[in-house]
Amino acid sequence: MDVGMMMVFASYGWDDCPDAHVWEEEIGLARLAADSGFDCLWSAEHHFNDYSFVPDNINLMTYLTAICPDIDVGTAA
């Protein structure tokens, strides 16, 4: 069995917070998951919703692969 984490990159709950800070926190969670032995990271793409920070899963997954080379990545939702 694989254990993964879905990365929603949502702006809910981040009122009055710069977008860059949201990205830093979400990327930090990805690194924590990789360092903790998770098997995969899943990127959600909701580009027609106001809360979404990921308009292109391929760009995010490319970045995640570079910073977390020992974990699988995929798309979700």
Coordinates of N, CA and C in Angstrom, one line a residue, residues 5-71:
M5 N -0.2 12.2 -0.2 CA -0.8 13.4 0.2 C -1.3 14.2 -0.9
M6 N -2.6 14.6 -0.9 CA -3.1 15.5 -2.0 C -2.8 16.9 -1.6
M7 N -2.3 17.6 -2.5 CA -1.9 19.0 -2.3 C -2.9 19.9 -3.0
V8 N -3.8 20.5 -2.2 CA -4.9 21.3 -2.8 C -4.4 22.8 -3.1
F9 N -3.4 23.3 -2.4 CA -2.9 24.6 -2.6 C -4.1 25.6 -2.6
A10 N -4.9 25.6 -1.6 CA -6.1 26.5 -1.5 C -5.8 27.7 -0.7
S11 N -6.5 28.8 -1.1 CA -6.4 30.0 -0.3 C -7.3 30.2 0.8
Y12 N -8.2 29.2 1.1 CA -9.1 29.2 2.2 C -8.3 29.3 3.5
G13 N -8.6 30.2 4.4 CA -8.0 30.4 5.7 C -6.7 31.2 5.6
W14 N -6.3 31.7 4.5 CA -5.1 32.5 4.4 C -5.4 34.0 4.2
D15 N -6.4 34.5 4.8 CA -6.8 35.9 4.6 C -5.7 36.8 5.1
D16 N -5.5 37.9 4.3 CA -4.4 38.8 4.6 C -3.0 38.2 4.6
C17 N -2.8 37.2 3.8 CA -1.5 36.6 3.7 C -1.0 36.6 2.3
P18 N 0.2 37.0 2.1 CA 0.7 37.0 0.7 C 0.7 35.7 0.0
D19 N 0.5 35.6 -1.3 CA 0.5 34.4 -2.0 C 1.8 33.6 -1.8
A20 N 2.9 34.3 -1.8 CA 4.2 33.7 -1.7 C 4.3 32.9 -0.4
H21 N 3.7 33.4 0.7 CA 3.7 32.7 2.0 C 2.9 31.4 1.9
V22 N 1.8 31.5 1.2 CA 1.0 30.2 1.0 C 1.8 29.2 0.3
W23 N 2.5 29.6 -0.8 CA 3.3 28.7 -1.5 C 4.4 28.1 -0.6
E24 N 5.1 28.9 0.1 CA 6.1 28.4 1.0 C 5.6 27.4 2.0
E25 N 4.5 27.6 2.6 CA 3.9 26.7 3.5 C 3.5 25.4 2.8
E26 N 2.9 25.5 1.6 CA 2.5 24.2 0.9 C 3.7 23.4 0.5
I27 N 4.7 24.1 -0.1 CA 5.9 23.4 -0.5 C 6.6 22.8 0.8
G28 N 6.5 23.5 1.9 CA 7.1 22.9 3.1 C 6.4 21.6 3.5
L29 N 5.1 21.6 3.3 CA 4.3 20.4 3.6 C 4.7 19.2 2.7
A30 N 5.0 19.6 1.4 CA 5.4 18.5 0.5 C 6.8 18.0 0.9
R31 N 7.7 18.8 1.3 CA 9.0 18.4 1.8 C 8.9 17.5 3.0
L32 N 8.0 17.9 3.9 CA 7.7 17.2 5.2 C 7.2 15.8 4.8
A33 N 6.3 15.7 3.9 CA 5.7 14.4 3.5 C 6.8 13.5 2.9
A34 N 7.6 14.1 2.0 CA 8.7 13.3 1.4 C 9.7 12.9 2.5
D35 N 10.1 13.7 3.4 CA 11.0 13.4 4.4 C 10.4 12.4 5.4
S36 N 9.1 12.3 5.5 CA 8.5 11.5 6.5 C 8.2 10.1 5.9
G37 N 8.5 9.9 4.6 CA 8.4 8.6 4.0 C 7.1 8.4 3.2
F38 N 6.4 9.4 2.9 CA 5.2 9.3 2.1 C 5.7 8.8 0.7
D39 N 4.8 8.1 0.0 CA 5.2 7.5 -1.3 C 4.8 8.4 -2.5
C40 N 3.8 9.3 -2.3 CA 3.4 10.1 -3.5 C 2.8 11.4 -3.0
L41 N 2.9 12.4 -3.9 CA 2.2 13.7 -3.8 C 1.3 13.8 -4.9
W42 N 0.1 14.3 -4.6 CA -0.9 14.5 -5.7 C -1.3 16.0 -5.8
S43 N -1.3 16.5 -7.0 CA -1.6 17.9 -7.2 C -3.0 18.1 -7.7
A44 N -3.8 18.9 -7.0 CA -5.1 19.2 -7.5 C -5.1 20.4 -8.4
E45 N -5.9 20.3 -9.4 CA -6.0 21.4 -10.4 C -7.5 21.9 -10.4
H46 N -7.7 23.1 -9.9 CA -9.1 23.7 -9.9 C -8.9 25.1 -10.4
H47 N -8.6 25.2 -11.7 CA -8.2 26.6 -12.2 C -9.4 27.5 -12.5
F48 N -10.6 27.0 -12.3 CA -11.8 27.9 -12.5 C -12.4 28.3 -11.1
N49 N -11.7 28.0 -10.1 CA -12.2 28.4 -8.7 C -11.2 29.5 -8.2
D50 N -11.8 30.4 -7.4 CA -11.0 31.5 -6.9 C -10.0 31.1 -5.9
Y51 N -10.1 30.0 -5.2 CA -9.2 29.6 -4.2 C -8.0 28.9 -4.6
S52 N -7.9 28.5 -5.9 CA -6.9 27.6 -6.3 C -5.6 28.4 -6.7
F53 N -4.4 27.8 -6.3 CA -3.2 28.4 -6.6 C -2.4 27.7 -7.7
V54 N -3.0 26.6 -8.2 CA -2.3 25.8 -9.2 C -3.0 25.7 -10.5
P55 N -2.6 26.6 -11.5 CA -3.3 26.6 -12.8 C -2.8 25.6 -13.7
D56 N -1.6 25.0 -13.4 CA -1.0 24.0 -14.3 C -0.3 22.9 -13.4
N57 N -0.8 21.7 -13.4 CA -0.2 20.6 -12.6 C 1.2 20.3 -13.0
I58 N 1.4 20.3 -14.3 CA 2.7 19.9 -14.9 C 3.8 20.7 -14.3
N59 N 3.6 22.0 -14.2 CA 4.6 22.9 -13.7 C 4.9 22.6 -12.2
L60 N 3.8 22.4 -11.4 CA 4.0 22.1 -10.0 C 4.7 20.7 -9.8
M61 N 4.3 19.7 -10.6 CA 4.8 18.4 -10.4 C 6.3 18.4 -10.8
T62 N 6.7 19.2 -11.8 CA 8.1 19.3 -12.2 C 8.9 19.9 -11.1
Y63 N 8.4 20.9 -10.5 CA 9.1 21.5 -9.3 C 9.2 20.5 -8.1
L64 N 8.0 19.8 -7.8 CA 8.1 18.9 -6.7 C 9.1 17.7 -7.0
T65 N 9.1 17.3 -8.2 CA 10.1 16.2 -8.6 C 11.5 16.7 -8.4
A66 N 11.8 18.0 -8.6 CA 13.1 18.5 -8.4 C 13.5 18.6 -7.0
I67 N 12.5 19.0 -6.1 CA 12.9 19.2 -4.7 C 12.7 18.0 -3.9
C68 N 11.9 17.0 -4.4 CA 11.6 15.8 -3.7 C 11.8 14.6 -4.6
P69 N 13.0 14.3 -5.0 CA 13.3 13.3 -6.1 C 12.9 11.9 -5.8
D70 N 12.7 11.6 -4.5 CA 12.4 10.2 -4.2 C 11.0 9.9 -3.9
I71 N 10.1 10.8 -4.4 CA 8.7 10.6 -4.2 C 8.0 10.7 -5.5

